[in-house]
Amino acid sequence: MVATVLRLKYTTVRHQLVREWWRALLLIGGAVWSLSLVPAVVWASVQLLDESAEVRADILLVVAAICIAGWITVPLLVTGLEDTLDPGRFTTFGVSAKQIAPGLTLAAFLTAPALFFTGAFVVLMLSWREESAAALAVALVGAALTVAVMVLGARVAVAWSARAVNDRRTRGVLLLAVGLALAVLGSVVWIALRDGIDSALQYEAQTLMEWLGRTPVGAGMAAAESATYGRWWSAGWRLALMAGTVAVLALAWRDSIAHALVNPVHRGGGRRRRADAILASASDLPSDGTSGASRWSRLAGLWRADEPTRAVRARMLVSWGTDARYLVAAAGVITLPVIFFAIAMPVLGLDTRWAFVAPVMLAASIGWGRHNDVAYDHTALWLDIVSGSRGRAVMAGRAQAVLVWAVPATLLAAAGILAWTGRWYAAPGLVGATLGTLGATLGVASVTSVLLPYRAPAPGENPFGAEVGSLGASLGAQLLSSAATMLVLPLVTVPLVLALTVHAGWGWVSLGTGLVFGAAFLLGGLRLAGTLYDQRAGSLLARVS
Amino acid sequence: MTQLGEGRTQAMALRALTKRFGATLAVDRIDLDIPTHSFYGVVGPNGAGKTTTLSMATGLLRPDSGQALIHGVDMWREPSRAKAMVGVLPDGLHSFDRLTGGELISYAGLMRGLPKETVRERRDDLLAALDLDAAGSTLVTDYSAGMTKKIGLACALVHAPRVLVLDEPFEAVDPVSAGAIRRILQEFVASGGTVVMSSHVMALVERLCDHVAVVGHGHVLAAGTLDEVRAGQDLEARFVGLVGDIADQRDLAWLRQS
């Protein structure tokens, strides 16, 4: 069965390569890039050789902790990673988890990233070779177990998150837990760095690492140090802890496979909704396309809100509230700003004015994150296409549904940062830059989502998975939308920088440029996207399915 | 404007419609005339190009070449006008499944530009007529295959189109609901509408349709009134004669239970 599963994987990959030649380029490019890192790893290993055992162990521990954190979070944040062997795909074959788990596990270890990390950690461990043969052996075993924790941890994290996020009861708990974890992380970092980075490195960091060395995160790395000094008991229980963790993760992974085999994710849980949210959103005025007196269009004042636009907006608001794929996307946007604010800023010892970047980053994450918005409709978008030339309504409704929550969210973030820094004089500048960024990035994203849609998880599918065959297209679309975003961002952010560095008066300029350019890019983007949508209606369905 | 004159009696006219996917020629210069006020069946083996053809005729898939005229209006030149006349039920595509059945019908109605009150009335009528009253407040994601078909049909009907294009409308639908759908479609045709329906079930096509086209390998193999196409045989025999039976009728001896 192991061989069958592995053969299945490589046959699938081979067929993809044959069908889409650019995939081979990507594969080769990725391999070259990985290989180009090899000298760096070897260099690091040589440098570690000169360090004392304590320092070496500490450095390796931090590296392992970062790698484990990366392995567990990246697949959750970056959807579209490879999922040829998603256990859910095996449901119809009548196999048991016991039969396919070994094959799936082995396949997980035979992916390029897993192999690269294994190799890299083995090379790094060679820096223990001058201590003693026993220390080197312990280090190698510890490294192997650490990589196993990464690979299995990533699978379990994705499987559990998919389960939690698709279950109404656990979804709230999950979001709460994520928020709580971020809050704790942020406050720990801030408290630790209250007295400056040097004191933190001296005291708190030492304590933290000592503790990490007793957890599955760092025990595999700390074991070698114990072995160097002949503390065999200490090295032994650390390796045992790692082995136990790997065993528990393997069991959890098998349990997740077993669960996925008999619980297809696409169910709504028998929820009922009496009120018609779509009809409720419709205007009571006669629909002549210019119902300018309606509450919404007066509030926004910027774009038309005819019946189709309202219907799309109402539909998208339902999705933002209930669809796991959108919930994951909404939760993901806070990652970058939080990492920047809670980790990068204190670690780099940046001036508090840098905190103003966080709300702008949040706005940019939200806007850029919509660069594949249309594809999330999957083949359901047939209904929009057959309804006539509704491109403008479709794109405007989608953007409005995002703005409904994104404007309050970014303004809240901006207010929080203003309160934290106490620089209330910069309020107009920050508000302008934040809203301008939101508008500009959403405008750009709406165009790329029509121009370069790539396959997204279908409704009800694992929100962390991707359809096979999306990697190259997604990379192209992501690069292009990032580049376009980078081009327009200075227009709305430079005045804020000037306000903070040159003269506070620039803040009002920032408010002006932010609102004007933000609205212009949004409206222009939506208009263009709507026209493109109608022009490309005949090929959109094929592109997203 | 010659097309208009020619197309006026045709609810749908396909002219040399062609679609190629990579190396496969899925639809090869198909010509088809579907008269107004007809109940037209399109039959063909799996992979014959039925769905591709209907997708090109309804604006879901751009043809490589050729024309699709709806009451004389070119679907790909004037999509807004053409689409307004057509109600579509595709096969095997998702629907916005976070909405309830009732919401999905409302959505379809509002997207067609109907006023709110009209949408409300028609939504309730359709839910009742298709026996979806109880399911109207359930999410579409929890629907069975047959219920999904019925809600899709309701979405296709909500704007009272002149032409209905239905891909496998009776698949997975229970006999009671099938009876209801049949009555709705027959009344629609009797009142002057046109139904184009694809199906694998020959008995159903013989019972419902007055015209039929047999499609195979991207070509129209035979088309016309039911009697013309049948040519004295029953439809199934004629169909097998046209598309060819399975060449290797191998005996699966190992499947026998004793």
PDB file of N, CA and C in Angstrom, chain A residues 281-314 392-394 396-397 400 523, chain B residues 110:
ATOM      1  N   SER A 281     -31.768  42.530   1.527  1.00  0.00           N
ATOM      2  CA  SER A 281     -30.794  43.549   1.127  1.00  0.00           C
ATOM      3  C   SER A 281     -31.295  44.378  -0.048  1.00  0.00           C
ATOM      4  N   ALA A 282     -32.329  43.870  -0.732  1.00  0.00           N
ATOM      5  CA  ALA A 282     -32.792  44.570  -1.932  1.00  0.00           C
ATOM      6  C   ALA A 282     -33.470  45.878  -1.545  1.00  0.00           C
ATOM      7  N   SER A 283     -33.376  46.829  -2.452  1.00  0.00           N
ATOM      8  CA  SER A 283     -33.973  48.126  -2.166  1.00  0.00           C
ATOM      9  C   SER A 283     -35.474  48.050  -2.379  1.00  0.00           C
ATOM     10  N   ASP A 284     -36.218  48.826  -1.590  1.00  0.00           N
ATOM     11  CA  ASP A 284     -37.671  48.826  -1.757  1.00  0.00           C
ATOM     12  C   ASP A 284     -38.092  49.740  -2.885  1.00  0.00           C
ATOM     13  N   LEU A 285     -37.155  50.539  -3.350  1.00  0.00           N
ATOM     14  CA  LEU A 285     -37.470  51.458  -4.430  1.00  0.00           C
ATOM     15  C   LEU A 285     -37.493  50.707  -5.747  1.00  0.00           C
ATOM     16  N   PRO A 286     -38.233  51.241  -6.715  1.00  0.00           N
ATOM     17  CA  PRO A 286     -38.222  50.586  -8.021  1.00  0.00           C
ATOM     18  C   PRO A 286     -36.806  50.532  -8.569  1.00  0.00           C
ATOM     19  N   SER A 287     -36.463  49.419  -9.137  1.00  0.00           N
ATOM     20  CA  SER A 287     -35.098  49.232  -9.602  1.00  0.00           C
ATOM     21  C   SER A 287     -34.927  49.809 -10.990  1.00  0.00           C
ATOM     22  N   ASP A 288     -34.343  50.995 -11.066  1.00  0.00           N
ATOM     23  CA  ASP A 288     -34.067  51.550 -12.385  1.00  0.00           C
ATOM     24  C   ASP A 288     -32.569  51.786 -12.557  1.00  0.00           C
ATOM     25  N   GLY A 289     -31.786  51.187 -11.645  1.00  0.00           N
ATOM     26  CA  GLY A 289     -30.342  51.294 -11.777  1.00  0.00           C
ATOM     27  C   GLY A 289     -29.793  52.597 -11.247  1.00  0.00           C
ATOM     28  N   THR A 290     -30.671  53.548 -10.875  1.00  0.00           N
ATOM     29  CA  THR A 290     -30.169  54.824 -10.383  1.00  0.00           C
ATOM     30  C   THR A 290     -30.805  55.169  -9.045  1.00  0.00           C
ATOM     31  N   SER A 291     -31.105  54.146  -8.255  1.00  0.00           N
ATOM     32  CA  SER A 291     -31.792  54.381  -6.985  1.00  0.00           C
ATOM     33  C   SER A 291     -30.842  55.083  -6.017  1.00  0.00           C
ATOM     34  N   GLY A 292     -30.519  56.325  -6.363  1.00  0.00           N
ATOM     35  CA  GLY A 292     -29.494  57.066  -5.632  1.00  0.00           C
ATOM     36  C   GLY A 292     -29.922  57.465  -4.239  1.00  0.00           C
ATOM     37  N   ALA A 293     -31.217  57.386  -3.928  1.00  0.00           N
ATOM     38  CA  ALA A 293     -31.686  57.843  -2.631  1.00  0.00           C
ATOM     39  C   ALA A 293     -31.551  56.766  -1.564  1.00  0.00           C
ATOM     40  N   SER A 294     -31.146  55.568  -1.964  1.00  0.00           N
ATOM     41  CA  SER A 294     -31.092  54.486  -0.991  1.00  0.00           C
ATOM     42  C   SER A 294     -30.034  54.773   0.059  1.00  0.00           C
ATOM     43  N   ARG A 295     -30.249  54.168   1.219  1.00  0.00           N
ATOM     44  CA  ARG A 295     -29.390  54.433   2.359  1.00  0.00           C
ATOM     45  C   ARG A 295     -27.934  54.103   2.029  1.00  0.00           C
ATOM     46  N   TRP A 296     -27.761  52.970   1.361  1.00  0.00           N
ATOM     47  CA  TRP A 296     -26.405  52.509   1.127  1.00  0.00           C
ATOM     48  C   TRP A 296     -25.615  53.433   0.207  1.00  0.00           C
ATOM     49  N   SER A 297     -26.257  53.752  -0.902  1.00  0.00           N
ATOM     50  CA  SER A 297     -25.485  54.530  -1.865  1.00  0.00           C
ATOM     51  C   SER A 297     -25.300  55.948  -1.353  1.00  0.00           C
ATOM     52  N   ARG A 298     -26.229  56.425  -0.474  1.00  0.00           N
ATOM     53  CA  ARG A 298     -26.012  57.732   0.090  1.00  0.00           C
ATOM     54  C   ARG A 298     -24.845  57.675   1.076  1.00  0.00           C
ATOM     55  N   LEU A 299     -24.824  56.607   1.836  1.00  0.00           N
ATOM     56  CA  LEU A 299     -23.749  56.425   2.802  1.00  0.00           C
ATOM     57  C   LEU A 299     -22.406  56.351   2.084  1.00  0.00           C
ATOM     58  N   ALA A 300     -22.343  55.531   1.109  1.00  0.00           N
ATOM     59  CA  ALA A 300     -21.095  55.400   0.371  1.00  0.00           C
ATOM     60  C   ALA A 300     -20.932  56.583  -0.558  1.00  0.00           C
ATOM     61  N   GLY A 301     -22.025  56.954  -1.189  1.00  0.00           N
ATOM     62  CA  GLY A 301     -22.018  58.130  -2.038  1.00  0.00           C
ATOM     63  C   GLY A 301     -21.112  58.001  -3.235  1.00  0.00           C
ATOM     64  N   LEU A 302     -20.481  56.885  -3.392  1.00  0.00           N
ATOM     65  CA  LEU A 302     -19.408  56.771  -4.374  1.00  0.00           C
ATOM     66  C   LEU A 302     -19.784  55.889  -5.550  1.00  0.00           C
ATOM     67  N   TRP A 303     -20.584  54.904  -5.315  1.00  0.00           N
ATOM     68  CA  TRP A 303     -20.891  54.032  -6.425  1.00  0.00           C
ATOM     69  C   TRP A 303     -22.356  53.641  -6.403  1.00  0.00           C
ATOM     70  N   ARG A 304     -22.813  53.198  -7.548  1.00  0.00           N
ATOM     71  CA  ARG A 304     -24.208  52.803  -7.667  1.00  0.00           C
ATOM     72  C   ARG A 304     -24.436  51.529  -6.870  1.00  0.00           C
ATOM     73  N   ALA A 305     -25.623  51.366  -6.378  1.00  0.00           N
ATOM     74  CA  ALA A 305     -25.947  50.132  -5.683  1.00  0.00           C
ATOM     75  C   ALA A 305     -27.292  49.656  -6.202  1.00  0.00           C
ATOM     76  N   ASP A 306     -27.280  49.165  -7.426  1.00  0.00           N
ATOM     77  CA  ASP A 306     -28.528  48.652  -7.987  1.00  0.00           C
ATOM     78  C   ASP A 306     -28.797  47.241  -7.446  1.00  0.00           C
ATOM     79  N   GLU A 307     -29.905  46.673  -7.851  1.00  0.00           N
ATOM     80  CA  GLU A 307     -30.314  45.392  -7.257  1.00  0.00           C
ATOM     81  C   GLU A 307     -29.258  44.301  -7.387  1.00  0.00           C
ATOM     82  N   PRO A 308     -28.697  44.100  -8.585  1.00  0.00           N
ATOM     83  CA  PRO A 308     -27.677  43.045  -8.666  1.00  0.00           C
ATOM     84  C   PRO A 308     -26.490  43.306  -7.735  1.00  0.00           C
ATOM     85  N   THR A 309     -26.039  44.556  -7.648  1.00  0.00           N
ATOM     86  CA  THR A 309     -24.913  44.857  -6.748  1.00  0.00           C
ATOM     87  C   THR A 309     -25.276  44.510  -5.318  1.00  0.00           C
ATOM     88  N   ARG A 310     -26.478  44.903  -4.918  1.00  0.00           N
ATOM     89  CA  ARG A 310     -26.918  44.609  -3.551  1.00  0.00           C
ATOM     90  C   ARG A 310     -26.998  43.109  -3.322  1.00  0.00           C
ATOM     91  N   ALA A 311     -27.493  42.400  -4.329  1.00  0.00           N
ATOM     92  CA  ALA A 311     -27.629  40.949  -4.167  1.00  0.00           C
ATOM     93  C   ALA A 311     -26.256  40.319  -3.993  1.00  0.00           C
ATOM     94  N   VAL A 312     -25.293  40.752  -4.826  1.00  0.00           N
ATOM     95  CA  VAL A 312     -23.941  40.192  -4.713  1.00  0.00           C
ATOM     96  C   VAL A 312     -23.354  40.541  -3.355  1.00  0.00           C
ATOM     97  N   ARG A 313     -23.550  41.786  -2.932  1.00  0.00           N
ATOM     98  CA  ARG A 313     -23.009  42.198  -1.636  1.00  0.00           C
ATOM     99  C   ARG A 313     -23.603  41.330  -0.516  1.00  0.00           C
ATOM    100  N   ALA A 314     -24.921  41.131  -0.563  1.00  0.00           N
ATOM    101  CA  ALA A 314     -25.561  40.325   0.479  1.00  0.00           C
ATOM    102  C   ALA A 314     -25.028  38.897   0.456  1.00  0.00           C
ATOM    103  N   ARG A 392     -19.907  44.618 -13.620  1.00  0.00           N
ATOM    104  CA  ARG A 392     -19.720  45.743 -12.694  1.00  0.00           C
ATOM    105  C   ARG A 392     -20.400  45.462 -11.369  1.00  0.00           C
ATOM    106  N   ALA A 393     -21.622  44.943 -11.431  1.00  0.00           N
ATOM    107  CA  ALA A 393     -22.366  44.654 -10.202  1.00  0.00           C
ATOM    108  C   ALA A 393     -21.636  43.597  -9.385  1.00  0.00           C
ATOM    109  N   VAL A 394     -21.142  42.569 -10.072  1.00  0.00           N
ATOM    110  CA  VAL A 394     -20.465  41.483  -9.363  1.00  0.00           C
ATOM    111  C   VAL A 394     -19.240  42.020  -8.640  1.00  0.00           C
ATOM    112  N   ALA A 396     -18.451  45.224  -7.886  1.00  0.00           N
ATOM    113  CA  ALA A 396     -18.762  46.243  -6.879  1.00  0.00           C
ATOM    114  C   ALA A 396     -19.333  45.597  -5.623  1.00  0.00           C
ATOM    115  N   GLY A 397     -20.235  44.638  -5.790  1.00  0.00           N
ATOM    116  CA  GLY A 397     -20.841  43.979  -4.643  1.00  0.00           C
ATOM    117  C   GLY A 397     -19.801  43.270  -3.795  1.00  0.00           C
ATOM    118  N   GLN A 400     -17.788  45.898  -1.884  1.00  0.00           N
ATOM    119  CA  GLN A 400     -18.576  46.492  -0.799  1.00  0.00           C
ATOM    120  C   GLN A 400     -18.643  45.554   0.404  1.00  0.00           C
ATOM    121  N   LEU A 523     -12.588  52.759  -7.443  1.00  0.00           N
ATOM    122  CA  LEU A 523     -13.648  52.892  -8.447  1.00  0.00           C
ATOM    123  C   LEU A 523     -13.121  52.533  -9.831  1.00  0.00           C
TER     124      LEU A 523
ATOM    125  N   LEU B 110     -32.925  38.752  -8.426  1.00  0.00           N
ATOM    126  CA  LEU B 110     -32.386  40.104  -8.325  1.00  0.00           C
ATOM    127  C   LEU B 110     -31.276  40.323  -9.353  1.00  0.00           C
TER     128      LEU B 110
END
